[in-house]
XYZ file of C-alpha atoms in Angstrom:
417
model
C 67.448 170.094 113.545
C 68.887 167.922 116.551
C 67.192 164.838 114.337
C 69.200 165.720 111.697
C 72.530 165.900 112.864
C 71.539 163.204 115.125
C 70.855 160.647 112.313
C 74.511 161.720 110.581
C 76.272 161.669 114.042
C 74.979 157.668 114.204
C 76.011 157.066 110.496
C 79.496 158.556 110.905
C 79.618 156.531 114.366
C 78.376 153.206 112.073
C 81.381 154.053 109.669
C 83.855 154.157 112.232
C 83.070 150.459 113.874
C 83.525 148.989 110.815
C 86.539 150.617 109.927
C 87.895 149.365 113.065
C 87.287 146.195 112.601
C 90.146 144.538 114.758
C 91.122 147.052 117.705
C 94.091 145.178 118.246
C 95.960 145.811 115.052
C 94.138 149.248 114.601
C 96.577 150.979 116.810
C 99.290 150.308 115.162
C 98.008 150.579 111.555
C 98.312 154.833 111.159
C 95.735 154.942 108.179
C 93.232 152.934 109.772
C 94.031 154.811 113.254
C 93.627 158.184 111.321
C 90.348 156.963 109.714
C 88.772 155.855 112.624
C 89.403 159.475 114.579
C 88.625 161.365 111.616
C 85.104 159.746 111.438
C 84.557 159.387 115.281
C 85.211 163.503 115.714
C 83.093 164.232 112.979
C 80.100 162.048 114.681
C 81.121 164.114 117.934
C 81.033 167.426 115.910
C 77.736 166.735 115.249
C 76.299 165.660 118.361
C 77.990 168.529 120.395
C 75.695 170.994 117.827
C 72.128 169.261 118.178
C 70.840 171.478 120.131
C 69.403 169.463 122.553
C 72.938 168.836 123.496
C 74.008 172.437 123.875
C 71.223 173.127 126.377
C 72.328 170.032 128.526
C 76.125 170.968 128.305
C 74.907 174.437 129.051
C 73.010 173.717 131.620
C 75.707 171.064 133.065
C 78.394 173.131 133.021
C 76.063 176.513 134.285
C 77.746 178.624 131.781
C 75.564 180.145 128.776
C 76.845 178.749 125.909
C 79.676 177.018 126.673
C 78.743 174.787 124.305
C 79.572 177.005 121.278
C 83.490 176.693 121.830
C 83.615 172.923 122.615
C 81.195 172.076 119.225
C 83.836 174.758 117.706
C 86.994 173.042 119.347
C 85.796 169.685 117.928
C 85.251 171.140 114.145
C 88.504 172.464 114.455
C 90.056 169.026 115.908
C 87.683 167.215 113.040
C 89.300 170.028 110.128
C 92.748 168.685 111.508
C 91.877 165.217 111.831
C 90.898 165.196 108.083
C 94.341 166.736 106.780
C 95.761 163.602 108.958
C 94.122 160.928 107.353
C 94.980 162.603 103.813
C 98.398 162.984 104.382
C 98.477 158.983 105.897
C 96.292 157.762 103.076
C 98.593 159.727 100.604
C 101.488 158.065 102.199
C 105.386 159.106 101.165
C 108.834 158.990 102.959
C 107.833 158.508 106.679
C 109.804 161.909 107.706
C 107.675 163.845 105.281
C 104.418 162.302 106.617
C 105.485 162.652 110.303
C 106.564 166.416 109.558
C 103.515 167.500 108.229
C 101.023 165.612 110.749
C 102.740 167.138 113.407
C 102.381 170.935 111.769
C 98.592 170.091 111.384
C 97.971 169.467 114.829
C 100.338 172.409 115.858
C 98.204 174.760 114.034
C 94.935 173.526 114.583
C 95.721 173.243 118.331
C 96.358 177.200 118.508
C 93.316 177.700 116.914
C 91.318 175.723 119.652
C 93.297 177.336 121.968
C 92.633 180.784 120.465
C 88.701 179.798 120.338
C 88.539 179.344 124.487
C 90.455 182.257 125.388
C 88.252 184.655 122.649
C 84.953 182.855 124.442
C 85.745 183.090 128.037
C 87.228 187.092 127.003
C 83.503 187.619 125.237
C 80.357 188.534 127.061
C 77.586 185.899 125.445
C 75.238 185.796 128.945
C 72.013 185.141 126.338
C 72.099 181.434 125.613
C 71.569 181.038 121.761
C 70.949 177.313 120.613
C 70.341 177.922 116.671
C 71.466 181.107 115.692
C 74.642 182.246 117.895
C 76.727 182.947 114.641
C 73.914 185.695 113.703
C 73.291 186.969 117.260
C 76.845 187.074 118.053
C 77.988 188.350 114.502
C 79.156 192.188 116.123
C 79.964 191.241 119.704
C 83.660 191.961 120.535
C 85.850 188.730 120.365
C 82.631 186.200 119.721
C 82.859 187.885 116.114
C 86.744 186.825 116.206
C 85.910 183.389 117.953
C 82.960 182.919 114.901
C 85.202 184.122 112.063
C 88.217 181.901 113.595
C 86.955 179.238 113.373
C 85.018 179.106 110.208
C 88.212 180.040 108.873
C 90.051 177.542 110.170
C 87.584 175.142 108.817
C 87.490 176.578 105.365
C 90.907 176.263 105.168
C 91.097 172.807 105.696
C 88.485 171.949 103.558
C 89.885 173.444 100.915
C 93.262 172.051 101.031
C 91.571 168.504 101.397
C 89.593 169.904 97.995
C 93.354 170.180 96.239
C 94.324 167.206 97.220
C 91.557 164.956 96.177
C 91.746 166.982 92.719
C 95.350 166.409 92.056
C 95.310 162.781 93.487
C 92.088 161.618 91.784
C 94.511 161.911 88.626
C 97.025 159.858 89.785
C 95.008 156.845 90.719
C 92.096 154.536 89.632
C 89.391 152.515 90.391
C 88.033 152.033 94.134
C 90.407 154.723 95.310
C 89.618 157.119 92.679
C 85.794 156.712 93.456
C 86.343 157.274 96.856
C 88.669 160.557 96.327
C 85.807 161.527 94.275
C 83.553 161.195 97.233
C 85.418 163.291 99.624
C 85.315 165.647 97.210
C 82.189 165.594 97.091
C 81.160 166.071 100.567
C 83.652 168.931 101.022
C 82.349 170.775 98.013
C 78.917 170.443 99.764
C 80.495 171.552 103.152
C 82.300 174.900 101.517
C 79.198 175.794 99.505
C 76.426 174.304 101.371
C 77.990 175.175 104.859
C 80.667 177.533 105.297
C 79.295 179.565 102.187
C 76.121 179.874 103.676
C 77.552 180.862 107.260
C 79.285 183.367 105.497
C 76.724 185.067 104.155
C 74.828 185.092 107.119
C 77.152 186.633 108.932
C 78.404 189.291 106.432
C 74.521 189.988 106.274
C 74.773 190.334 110.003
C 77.662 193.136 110.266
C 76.039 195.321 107.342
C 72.468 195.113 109.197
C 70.589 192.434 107.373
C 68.813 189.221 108.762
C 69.646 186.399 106.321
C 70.080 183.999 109.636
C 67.935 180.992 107.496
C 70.874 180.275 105.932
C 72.732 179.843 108.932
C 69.811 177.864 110.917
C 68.268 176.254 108.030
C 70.089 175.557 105.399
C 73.744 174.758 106.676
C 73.162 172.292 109.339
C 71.697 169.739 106.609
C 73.906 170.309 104.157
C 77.262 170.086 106.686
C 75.223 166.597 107.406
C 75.100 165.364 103.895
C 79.052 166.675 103.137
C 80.330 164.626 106.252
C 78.421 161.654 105.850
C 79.873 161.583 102.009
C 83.329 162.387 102.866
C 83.300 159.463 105.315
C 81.803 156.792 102.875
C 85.163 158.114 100.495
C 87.307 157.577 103.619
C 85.616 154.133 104.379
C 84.627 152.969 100.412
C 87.921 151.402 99.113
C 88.959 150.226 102.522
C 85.578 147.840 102.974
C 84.004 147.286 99.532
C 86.719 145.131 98.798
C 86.046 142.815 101.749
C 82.363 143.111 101.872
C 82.576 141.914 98.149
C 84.907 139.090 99.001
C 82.735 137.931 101.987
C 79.558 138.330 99.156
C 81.784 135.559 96.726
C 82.140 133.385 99.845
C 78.238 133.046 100.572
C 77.813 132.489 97.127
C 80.491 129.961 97.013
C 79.229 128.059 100.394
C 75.940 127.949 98.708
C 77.227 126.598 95.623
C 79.183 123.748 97.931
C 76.113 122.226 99.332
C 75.479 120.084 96.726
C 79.142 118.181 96.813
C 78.947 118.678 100.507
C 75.476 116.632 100.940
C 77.492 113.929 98.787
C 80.447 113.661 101.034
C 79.538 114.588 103.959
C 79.372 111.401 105.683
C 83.199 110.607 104.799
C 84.592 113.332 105.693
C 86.788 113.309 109.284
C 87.313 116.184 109.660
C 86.356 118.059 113.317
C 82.972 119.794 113.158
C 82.875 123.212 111.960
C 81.774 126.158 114.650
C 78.144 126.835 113.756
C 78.079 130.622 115.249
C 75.630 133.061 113.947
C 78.308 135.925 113.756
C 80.119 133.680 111.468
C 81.840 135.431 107.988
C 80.694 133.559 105.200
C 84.637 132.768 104.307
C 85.360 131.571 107.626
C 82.540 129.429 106.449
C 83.566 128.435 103.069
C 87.081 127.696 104.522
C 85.385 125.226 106.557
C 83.577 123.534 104.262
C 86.357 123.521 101.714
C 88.390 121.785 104.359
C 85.699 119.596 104.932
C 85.478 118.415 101.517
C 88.409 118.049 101.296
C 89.587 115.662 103.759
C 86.032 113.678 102.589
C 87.448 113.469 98.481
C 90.743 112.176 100.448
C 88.716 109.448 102.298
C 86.486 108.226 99.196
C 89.476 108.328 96.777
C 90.519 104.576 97.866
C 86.359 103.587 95.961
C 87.646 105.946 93.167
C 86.771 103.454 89.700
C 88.583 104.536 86.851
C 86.146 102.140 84.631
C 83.021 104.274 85.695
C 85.359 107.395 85.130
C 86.473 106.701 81.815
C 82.829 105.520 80.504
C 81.701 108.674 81.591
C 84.404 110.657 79.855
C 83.687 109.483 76.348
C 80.297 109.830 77.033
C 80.635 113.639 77.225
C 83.200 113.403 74.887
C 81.026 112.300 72.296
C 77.898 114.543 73.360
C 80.457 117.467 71.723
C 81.912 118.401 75.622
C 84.967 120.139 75.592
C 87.873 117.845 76.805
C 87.545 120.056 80.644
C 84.207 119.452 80.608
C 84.308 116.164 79.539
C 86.953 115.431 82.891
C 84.840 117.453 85.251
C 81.504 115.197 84.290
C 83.508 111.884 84.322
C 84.999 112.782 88.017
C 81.518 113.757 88.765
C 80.669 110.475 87.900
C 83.303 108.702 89.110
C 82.736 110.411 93.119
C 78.887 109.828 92.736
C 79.921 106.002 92.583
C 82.612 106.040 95.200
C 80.113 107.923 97.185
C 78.055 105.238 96.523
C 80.082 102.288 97.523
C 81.608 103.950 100.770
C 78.128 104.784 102.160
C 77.171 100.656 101.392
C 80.173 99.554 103.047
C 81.180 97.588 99.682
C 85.175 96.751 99.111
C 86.931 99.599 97.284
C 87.147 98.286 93.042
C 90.164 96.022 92.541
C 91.368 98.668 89.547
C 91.833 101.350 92.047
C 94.555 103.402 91.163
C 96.130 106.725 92.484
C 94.196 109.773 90.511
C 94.201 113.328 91.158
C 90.724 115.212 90.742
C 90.739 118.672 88.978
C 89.423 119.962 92.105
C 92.340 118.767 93.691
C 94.690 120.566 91.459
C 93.538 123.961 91.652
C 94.116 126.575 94.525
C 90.973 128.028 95.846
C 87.177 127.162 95.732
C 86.747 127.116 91.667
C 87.871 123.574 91.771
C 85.139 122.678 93.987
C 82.614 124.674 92.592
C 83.163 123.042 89.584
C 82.976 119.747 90.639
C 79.485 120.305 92.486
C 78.010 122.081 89.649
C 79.185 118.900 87.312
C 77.856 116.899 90.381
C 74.206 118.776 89.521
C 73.880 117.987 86.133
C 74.610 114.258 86.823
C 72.126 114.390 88.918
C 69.682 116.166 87.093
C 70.396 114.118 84.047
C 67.624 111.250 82.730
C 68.541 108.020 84.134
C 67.924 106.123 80.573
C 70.777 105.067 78.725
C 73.233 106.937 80.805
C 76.998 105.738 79.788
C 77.705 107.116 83.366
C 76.148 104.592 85.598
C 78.360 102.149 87.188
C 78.196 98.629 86.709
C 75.296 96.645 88.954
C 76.647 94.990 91.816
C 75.523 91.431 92.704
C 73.246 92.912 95.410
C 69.319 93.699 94.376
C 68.411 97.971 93.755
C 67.517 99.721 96.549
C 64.004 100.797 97.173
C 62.814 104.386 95.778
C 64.491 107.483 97.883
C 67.740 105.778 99.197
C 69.938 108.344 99.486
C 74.045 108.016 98.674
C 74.971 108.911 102.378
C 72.827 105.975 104.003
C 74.446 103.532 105.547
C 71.809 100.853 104.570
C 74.485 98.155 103.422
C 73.721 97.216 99.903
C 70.256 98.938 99.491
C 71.988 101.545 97.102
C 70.459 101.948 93.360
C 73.343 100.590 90.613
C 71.627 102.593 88.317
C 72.217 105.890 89.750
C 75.346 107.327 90.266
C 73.901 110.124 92.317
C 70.473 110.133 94.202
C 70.578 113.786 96.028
């Protein structure tokens, strides 16, 4: 059993890092502060009952099961920790919000208070690691100390049950998914749990033995509730972001192409090349990059090239976007080109603004190297795209556009990857 709640205590534990993801701004954010204790107790809860960990703490501390009140004390802190982050995630006029939070942890703190003084009142000398809610079931003030805080617990779960049900109608999407979630889990924890403990108690006080429920069947199922009410705490908060930071890989990936073109323009300092690097922190960089290169090459920009290229596409049956996107395609291929042979920029040089240019955020680009692909990919025969043949003789097979071989470019290609 200690494996189990061992393998949900390091999941919950997992949950709460990432929700925490800047410890600087966490304090002072009250949902995220609230999320990240709710999930951090509810690893503890479940570390504190492995029983592995009640015989050290029992055998720390020298008293026989002392380790029954403080895995009690932290369900009890976890049952009010939960209410917290509902009534924060909920949200609502701040003296409302403050109000209740501050009745949650009054009540729940009498109950942990009420849960020491019942235990150290009790006489529990015979240490139980599995089963103490079975063997204690009809021993003066444990039986209070057991009911009080299943009680306690029920009560909380249920409330968080109403909420999630009357909420989950309010909202939609990521947030109703995740309400759905802790639903879910505390379903699972009422039935699967405190149902269970229930019974085996009840079972207890009219003198049956039912204690598999309590040792076998509750522990996994209090696992499986916690660790799905924590991915509904944690769901809408980081699916967005992990989803965003998926669209920047794919988008930085997508940018090598029109990167490997520029790249020997561009000015710009050199990005940090750090493993532990986001892939947007990554993109930004490169979209920077690019940037300042398309602002370097823009003085070998030649509109002749550009506007060959256009009515080429034009009169393949392009649409008039496509038709641009191609032609600028073109157009940077040759300035490319010309920049990486050191050749004077064309005399017809004129001030024009690519799409890519135009456009906030990486779609632009991505564009433009996709257009920049099927250039390249495209049969070198007959191609109303390639720029007029400069006086000097083609460059051997495999000279690339960023060489700086002088005039051993091909005229014939306007892009050689």
């Amino acid at each position: 059993m200690s494996l189990v709640v061992y393998v949900a205590a390091v999941m919950l534990g997992i949950s709460s890092v990432l929700v925490r993801r800047r410890p600087r701004t966490a304090l002072r954010d009250p949902l995220t502060l609230s999320t990240c204790v709710a999930i951090a107790l509810a690893a503890l809860v479940f570390v504190c009952a492995a029983p592995a960990t009640l015989a050290a703490v029992n055998e720390l501390t020298g008293i026989p099961n002392f380790g029954a009140p403080l895995t009690y004390g932290m369900l009890s802190a976890y049952s009010c920790a939960a209410l917290v982050l509902l009534v924060n995630w909920r949200g609502g006029p701040r003296e409302l919000v403050r109000r209740l939070v501050l009745r949650s942890v009054a009540a729940y703190g009498l109950l942990v208070l009420a849960i020491v003084v019942l235990f150290a009142l009790a006489d529990a000398d015979t240490e139980r690691l599995t089963d103490l809610d079975t063997y204690y079931a009809n021993t003066p003030f444990m039986r209070e100390m057991i009911l009080l805080y299943l009680l306690g617990h029920s009560a909380a779960m249920l409330v968080m049950c109403a909420m999630c049900l009357k909420w989950a109608r309010e909202v939609t999407g990521l947030l109703r998914t995740g309400l759905r979630l802790i639903l879910l889990g505390t379903l699972l924890d009422v039935v699967g749990f405190q149902l269970t403990k229930y019974t085996a108690v009840v079972a207890r006080w009219n003198g049956h033995d039912l204690d598999f429920l309590s040792t076998g069947v509750a522990p996994p199922m209090a696992s499986l509730g916690a660790v799905l009410c924590s991915a509904g705490f944690v769901l809408p908060r980081l699916l967005p972001s992990a989803l965003a930071q998926w669209r920047g890989l794919l988008d930085h990936r997508r940018l090598a192409s029109l990167w490997c073109l520029v790249r020997s323009a561009s000015t710009a300092p050199r990005p940090p090349t750090a493993w532990w690097q986001l892939p947007q922190v990554r993109l930004q960089w490169r979209e920077v990059s690019i940037h300042d290169a398309l602002l370097a090459l823009a003085p070998y920009f030649d509109h002749r090239v550009r506007e060959r290229a256009r009515d080429d596409a034009l009169a393949a049956g392009r649409s008039p976007h496509e038709a641009r996107l191609a032609a600028e395609a073109a157009m940077l291929a040759d300035a490319a080109r010309r920049a990486a042979a050191r050749e004077e920029p064309p005399e017809a040089c004129a001030g024009y603004r690519l799409h890519a240019t135009e456009v906030s955020g990486t779609s632009g680009l991505v564009e433009l190297a996709q257009a920049l692909e099927r250039v390249r990919d495209r049969p070198p025969n007959g191609t109303a795209t390639s720029p007029p043949a400069p006086p000097a003789p083609p460059a051997p097979d495999g000279a690339g556009p960023n060489s700086m071989a002088g005039p051993m470019a091909e005229p014939e290609e306007p892009h050689v990857a």
